[in-house]
GROMACS .gro file of N, CA and C in nm:
model
  246
    1ILE      N    1  -0.452   1.516   1.139
    1ILE     CA    2  -0.563   1.580   1.176
    1ILE      C    3  -0.598   1.579   1.301
    2ASN      N    4  -0.613   1.565   1.393
    2ASN     CA    5  -0.629   1.590   1.515
    2ASN      C    6  -0.711   1.625   1.569
    3PHE      N    7  -0.862   1.520   1.649
    3PHE     CA    8  -0.940   1.667   1.699
    3PHE      C    9  -0.984   1.670   1.829
    4PHE      N   10  -1.113   1.679   1.910
    4PHE     CA   11  -1.189   1.642   2.031
    4PHE      C   12  -1.034   1.604   2.164
    5ASN      N   13  -0.928   1.689   2.165
    5ASN     CA   14  -0.837   1.624   2.202
    5ASN      C   15  -0.779   1.446   2.200
    6ASP      N   16  -0.727   1.532   2.066
    6ASP     CA   17  -0.665   1.377   2.043
    6ASP      C   18  -0.770   1.283   2.027
    7ARG      N   19  -0.899   1.288   2.038
    7ARG     CA   20  -0.945   1.073   2.078
    7ARG      C   21  -0.958   1.052   1.881
    8LEU      N   22  -1.014   1.173   1.774
    8LEU     CA   23  -1.032   1.127   1.649
    8LEU      C   24  -0.910   1.180   1.611
    9GLN      N   25  -0.874   1.057   1.550
    9GLN     CA   26  -0.753   1.109   1.416
    9GLN      C   27  -0.780   1.058   1.299
   10ILE      N   28  -0.775   1.114   1.243
   10ILE     CA   29  -0.791   1.147   1.001
   10ILE      C   30  -0.644   1.171   0.950
   11VAL      N   31  -0.572   0.988   0.902
   11VAL     CA   32  -0.468   1.075   0.855
   11VAL      C   33  -0.465   1.033   0.696
   12GLY      N   34  -0.438   1.111   0.606
   12GLY     CA   35  -0.475   1.098   0.414
   12GLY      C   36  -0.307   1.098   0.369
   13ASP      N   37  -0.293   1.021   0.289
   13ASP     CA   38  -0.166   0.926   0.315
   13ASP      C   39  -0.176   0.948   0.090
   14TYR      N   40  -0.119   0.998  -0.011
   14TYR     CA   41  -0.107   1.018  -0.160
   14TYR      C   42  -0.021   0.957  -0.162
   15PHE      N   43   0.043   0.852  -0.292
   15PHE     CA   44   0.157   0.830  -0.346
   15PHE      C   45   0.187   0.759  -0.448
   16ASP      N   46   0.272   0.824  -0.552
   16ASP     CA   47   0.289   0.739  -0.671
   16ASP      C   48   0.411   0.713  -0.740
   17LYS      N   49   0.468   0.605  -0.724
   17LYS     CA   50   0.626   0.509  -0.721
   17LYS      C   51   0.635   0.482  -0.835
   18VAL      N   52   0.727   0.471  -0.874
   18VAL     CA   53   0.808   0.361  -0.949
   18VAL      C   54   0.915   0.265  -0.933
   19SER      N   55   0.946   0.177  -0.867
   19SER     CA   56   1.022   0.141  -0.900
   19SER      C   57   1.108   0.082  -1.038
   20THR      N   58   1.214   0.033  -1.034
   20THR     CA   59   1.354  -0.006  -1.160
   20THR      C   60   1.373  -0.072  -1.086
   21ASP      N   61   1.414  -0.197  -1.174
   21ASP     CA   62   1.529  -0.386  -1.203
   21ASP      C   63   1.409  -0.401  -1.055
   22VAL      N   64   1.262  -0.498  -1.084
   22VAL     CA   65   1.216  -0.585  -1.039
   22VAL      C   66   1.242  -0.669  -1.130
   23LEU      N   67   1.234  -0.770  -0.967
   23LEU     CA   68   1.305  -0.870  -1.015
   23LEU      C   69   1.179  -1.006  -1.083
   24ILE      N   70   1.186  -1.065  -1.237
   24ILE     CA   71   1.111  -1.146  -1.325
   24ILE      C   72   1.163  -1.194  -1.339
   25ARG      N   73   1.104  -1.259  -1.373
   25ARG     CA   74   1.091  -1.489  -1.491
   25ARG      C   75   1.123  -1.353  -1.609
   26LEU      N   76   1.142  -1.383  -1.715
   26LEU     CA   77   1.077  -1.311  -1.851
   26LEU      C   78   1.095  -1.494  -1.909
   27PRO      N   79   1.021  -1.418  -2.058
   27PRO     CA   80   0.862  -1.524  -2.100
   27PRO      C   81   0.935  -1.584  -2.218
   28GLN      N   82   0.954  -1.662  -2.193
   28GLN     CA   83   1.106  -1.763  -2.338
   28GLN      C   84   1.040  -1.880  -2.455
   29PRO      N   85   0.999  -1.896  -2.579
   29PRO     CA   86   1.037  -1.948  -2.680
   29PRO      C   87   0.973  -2.051  -2.640
   30ARG      N   88   0.905  -2.202  -2.565
   30ARG     CA   89   0.935  -2.305  -2.561
   30ARG      C   90   1.054  -2.402  -2.674
   31THR      N   91   1.065  -2.317  -2.812
   31THR     CA   92   1.156  -2.439  -2.877
   31THR      C   93   1.263  -2.420  -2.872
   32LEU      N   94   1.290  -2.337  -2.695
   32LEU     CA   95   1.465  -2.322  -2.675
   32LEU      C   96   1.522  -2.495  -2.563
   33GLY      N   97   1.389  -2.572  -2.541
   33GLY     CA   98   1.493  -2.660  -2.494
   33GLY      C   99   1.447  -2.651  -2.396
   34VAL      N  100   1.523  -2.524  -2.283
   34VAL     CA  101   1.524  -2.498  -2.138
   34VAL      C  102   1.388  -2.468  -2.099
   35GLY      N  103   1.415  -2.515  -1.948
   35GLY     CA  104   1.251  -2.536  -1.805
   35GLY      C  105   1.155  -2.444  -1.829
   36THR      N  106   1.310  -2.346  -1.775
   36THR     CA  107   1.358  -2.204  -1.762
   36THR      C  108   1.441  -2.107  -1.712
   37LEU      N  109   1.427  -2.010  -1.783
   37LEU     CA  110   1.491  -1.886  -1.754
   37LEU      C  111   1.544  -1.865  -1.591
   38PRO      N  112   1.619  -1.766  -1.544
   38PRO     CA  113   1.676  -1.736  -1.430
   38PRO      C  114   1.521  -1.582  -1.457
   39PHE      N  115   1.565  -1.512  -1.327
   39PHE     CA  116   1.473  -1.467  -1.296
   39PHE      C  117   1.596  -1.303  -1.316
   40GLN      N  118   1.580  -1.188  -1.313
   40GLN     CA  119   1.636  -1.097  -1.419
   40GLN      C  120   1.587  -0.952  -1.329
   41ASN      N  121   1.641  -0.856  -1.367
   41ASN     CA  122   1.679  -0.732  -1.275
   41ASN      C  123   1.587  -0.632  -1.395
   42VAL      N  124   1.496  -0.659  -1.469
   42VAL     CA  125   1.469  -0.620  -1.567
   42VAL      C  126   1.290  -0.518  -1.564
   43ALA      N  127   1.238  -0.494  -1.495
   43ALA     CA  128   1.080  -0.475  -1.513
   43ALA      C  129   1.134  -0.360  -1.464
   44GLU      N  130   0.991  -0.183  -1.494
   44GLU     CA  131   0.962  -0.118  -1.400
   44GLU      C  132   0.813  -0.120  -1.408
   45VAL      N  133   0.812  -0.039  -1.241
   45VAL     CA  134   0.658  -0.078  -1.235
   45VAL      C  135   0.608   0.003  -1.163
   46GLN      N  136   0.496   0.082  -1.183
   46GLN     CA  137   0.382   0.202  -1.132
   46GLN      C  138   0.342   0.162  -1.007
   47ASN      N  139   0.348   0.275  -0.901
   47ASN     CA  140   0.202   0.201  -0.805
   47ASN      C  141   0.191   0.369  -0.806
   48VAL      N  142   0.047   0.415  -0.773
   48VAL     CA  143  -0.046   0.506  -0.851
   48VAL      C  144  -0.136   0.481  -0.686
   49GLY      N  145  -0.174   0.574  -0.620
   49GLY     CA  146  -0.254   0.564  -0.529
   49GLY      C  147  -0.317   0.691  -0.415
   50TRP      N  148  -0.411   0.668  -0.296
   50TRP     CA  149  -0.411   0.719  -0.192
   50TRP      C  150  -0.521   0.628  -0.128
   51GLU      N  151  -0.513   0.687  -0.022
   51GLU     CA  152  -0.590   0.568   0.149
   51GLU      C  153  -0.536   0.698   0.258
   52ALA      N  154  -0.658   0.684   0.329
   52ALA     CA  155  -0.751   0.721   0.456
   52ALA      C  156  -0.753   0.623   0.540
   53ASP      N  157  -0.678   0.698   0.709
   53ASP     CA  158  -0.743   0.615   0.749
   53ASP      C  159  -0.736   0.769   0.854
   54VAL      N  160  -0.945   0.678   0.959
   54VAL     CA  161  -0.963   0.681   1.091
   54VAL      C  162  -0.923   0.602   1.246
   55LYS      N  163  -0.899   0.652   1.312
   55LYS     CA  164  -0.951   0.602   1.446
   55LYS      C  165  -0.985   0.707   1.509
   56TRP      N  166  -1.040   0.601   1.646
   56TRP     CA  167  -1.106   0.687   1.778
   56TRP      C  168  -1.078   0.650   1.878
   57GLN      N  169  -0.999   0.682   1.960
   57GLN     CA  170  -0.988   0.626   2.136
   57GLN      C  171  -1.079   0.731   2.249
   58ASP      N  172  -1.089   0.603   2.329
   58ASP     CA  173  -1.145   0.670   2.462
   58ASP      C  174  -1.090   0.552   2.539
   59ASN      N  175  -1.162   0.689   2.631
   59ASN     CA  176  -1.129   0.650   2.818
   59ASN      C  177  -1.248   0.592   2.858
   60ILE      N  178  -1.333   0.468   2.885
   60ILE     CA  179  -1.479   0.500   2.973
   60ILE      C  180  -1.442   0.508   3.086
   61ASN      N  181  -1.340   0.494   3.144
   61ASN     CA  182  -1.300   0.501   3.347
   61ASN      C  183  -1.169   0.498   3.277
   62ASN      N  184  -1.121   0.495   3.442
   62ASN     CA  185  -0.969   0.450   3.455
   62ASN      C  186  -0.888   0.270   3.414
   63LYS      N  187  -0.989   0.226   3.413
   63LYS     CA  188  -0.974   0.074   3.403
   63LYS      C  189  -1.035   0.064   3.245
   64LEU      N  190  -1.054   0.098   3.232
   64LEU     CA  191  -1.173   0.054   3.041
   64LEU      C  192  -1.089   0.158   2.978
   65SER      N  193  -1.046   0.141   2.796
   65SER     CA  194  -1.015   0.232   2.752
   65SER      C  195  -1.105   0.103   2.570
   66TYR      N  196  -1.094   0.185   2.505
   66TYR     CA  197  -1.159   0.146   2.395
   66TYR      C  198  -1.083   0.196   2.188
   67PHE      N  199  -1.056   0.185   2.149
   67PHE     CA  200  -0.984   0.223   2.034
   67PHE      C  201  -1.104   0.123   1.884
   68VAL      N  202  -1.101   0.213   1.823
   68VAL     CA  203  -1.214   0.178   1.694
   68VAL      C  204  -1.171   0.266   1.611
   69GLY      N  205  -1.162   0.150   1.442
   69GLY     CA  206  -1.038   0.221   1.397
   69GLY      C  207  -1.043   0.205   1.209
   70PHE      N  208  -1.070   0.234   1.118
   70PHE     CA  209  -1.089   0.152   0.972
   70PHE      C  210  -0.997   0.259   0.894
   71ASN      N  211  -1.005   0.172   0.742
   71ASN     CA  212  -0.851   0.237   0.678
   71ASN      C  213  -0.884   0.238   0.547
   72ILE      N  214  -0.910   0.346   0.410
   72ILE     CA  215  -0.976   0.241   0.346
   72ILE      C  216  -0.851   0.295   0.225
   73SER      N  217  -0.899   0.219   0.091
   73SER     CA  218  -0.759   0.232  -0.035
   73SER      C  219  -0.808   0.207  -0.139
   74LYS      N  220  -0.723   0.258  -0.218
   74LYS     CA  221  -0.717   0.241  -0.399
   74LYS      C  222  -0.564   0.290  -0.438
   75VAL      N  223  -0.595   0.136  -0.514
   75VAL     CA  224  -0.443   0.132  -0.587
   75VAL      C  225  -0.396   0.126  -0.686
   76LYS      N  226  -0.344   0.153  -0.785
   76LYS     CA  227  -0.333   0.141  -0.952
   76LYS      C  228  -0.201   0.098  -0.947
   77ASN      N  229  -0.117  -0.047  -0.969
   77ASN     CA  230  -0.006  -0.137  -1.010
   77ASN      C  231  -0.053  -0.089  -1.098
   78GLU      N  232   0.040  -0.093  -1.215
   78GLU     CA  233   0.096  -0.092  -1.359
   78GLU      C  234   0.236  -0.113  -1.417
   79ILE      N  235   0.266  -0.200  -1.483
   79ILE     CA  236   0.388  -0.252  -1.526
   79ILE      C  237   0.431  -0.184  -1.596
   80LYS      N  238   0.532  -0.107  -1.650
   80LYS     CA  239   0.536   0.048  -1.714
   80LYS      C  240   0.603  -0.077  -1.865
   81PHE      N  241   0.741  -0.164  -1.774
   81PHE     CA  242   0.812  -0.239  -1.921
   81PHE      C  243   0.855  -0.315  -1.861
   82TYR      N  244   0.889  -0.436  -1.966
   82TYR     CA  245   0.960  -0.592  -1.898
   82TYR      C  246   1.037  -0.662  -2.000
   0.00000   0.00000   0.00000
């Protein structure tokens, strides 16, 4: 949304994404005697959240302009399976 001849801009986003085949190193019992196992594409992660962005830009005169903005967000990342 833009206001005041596009000097004020407000943007909001919501997202809910599930990523599959995430690359991780699975845990292993120490009794195997192997240092580490290779990475595998076996995890599933869900990212849910929102983001808001507010920007103000204006010209003081022909040679001087300014821009002010801020961003706020909240995200929850959850490992669903591995």
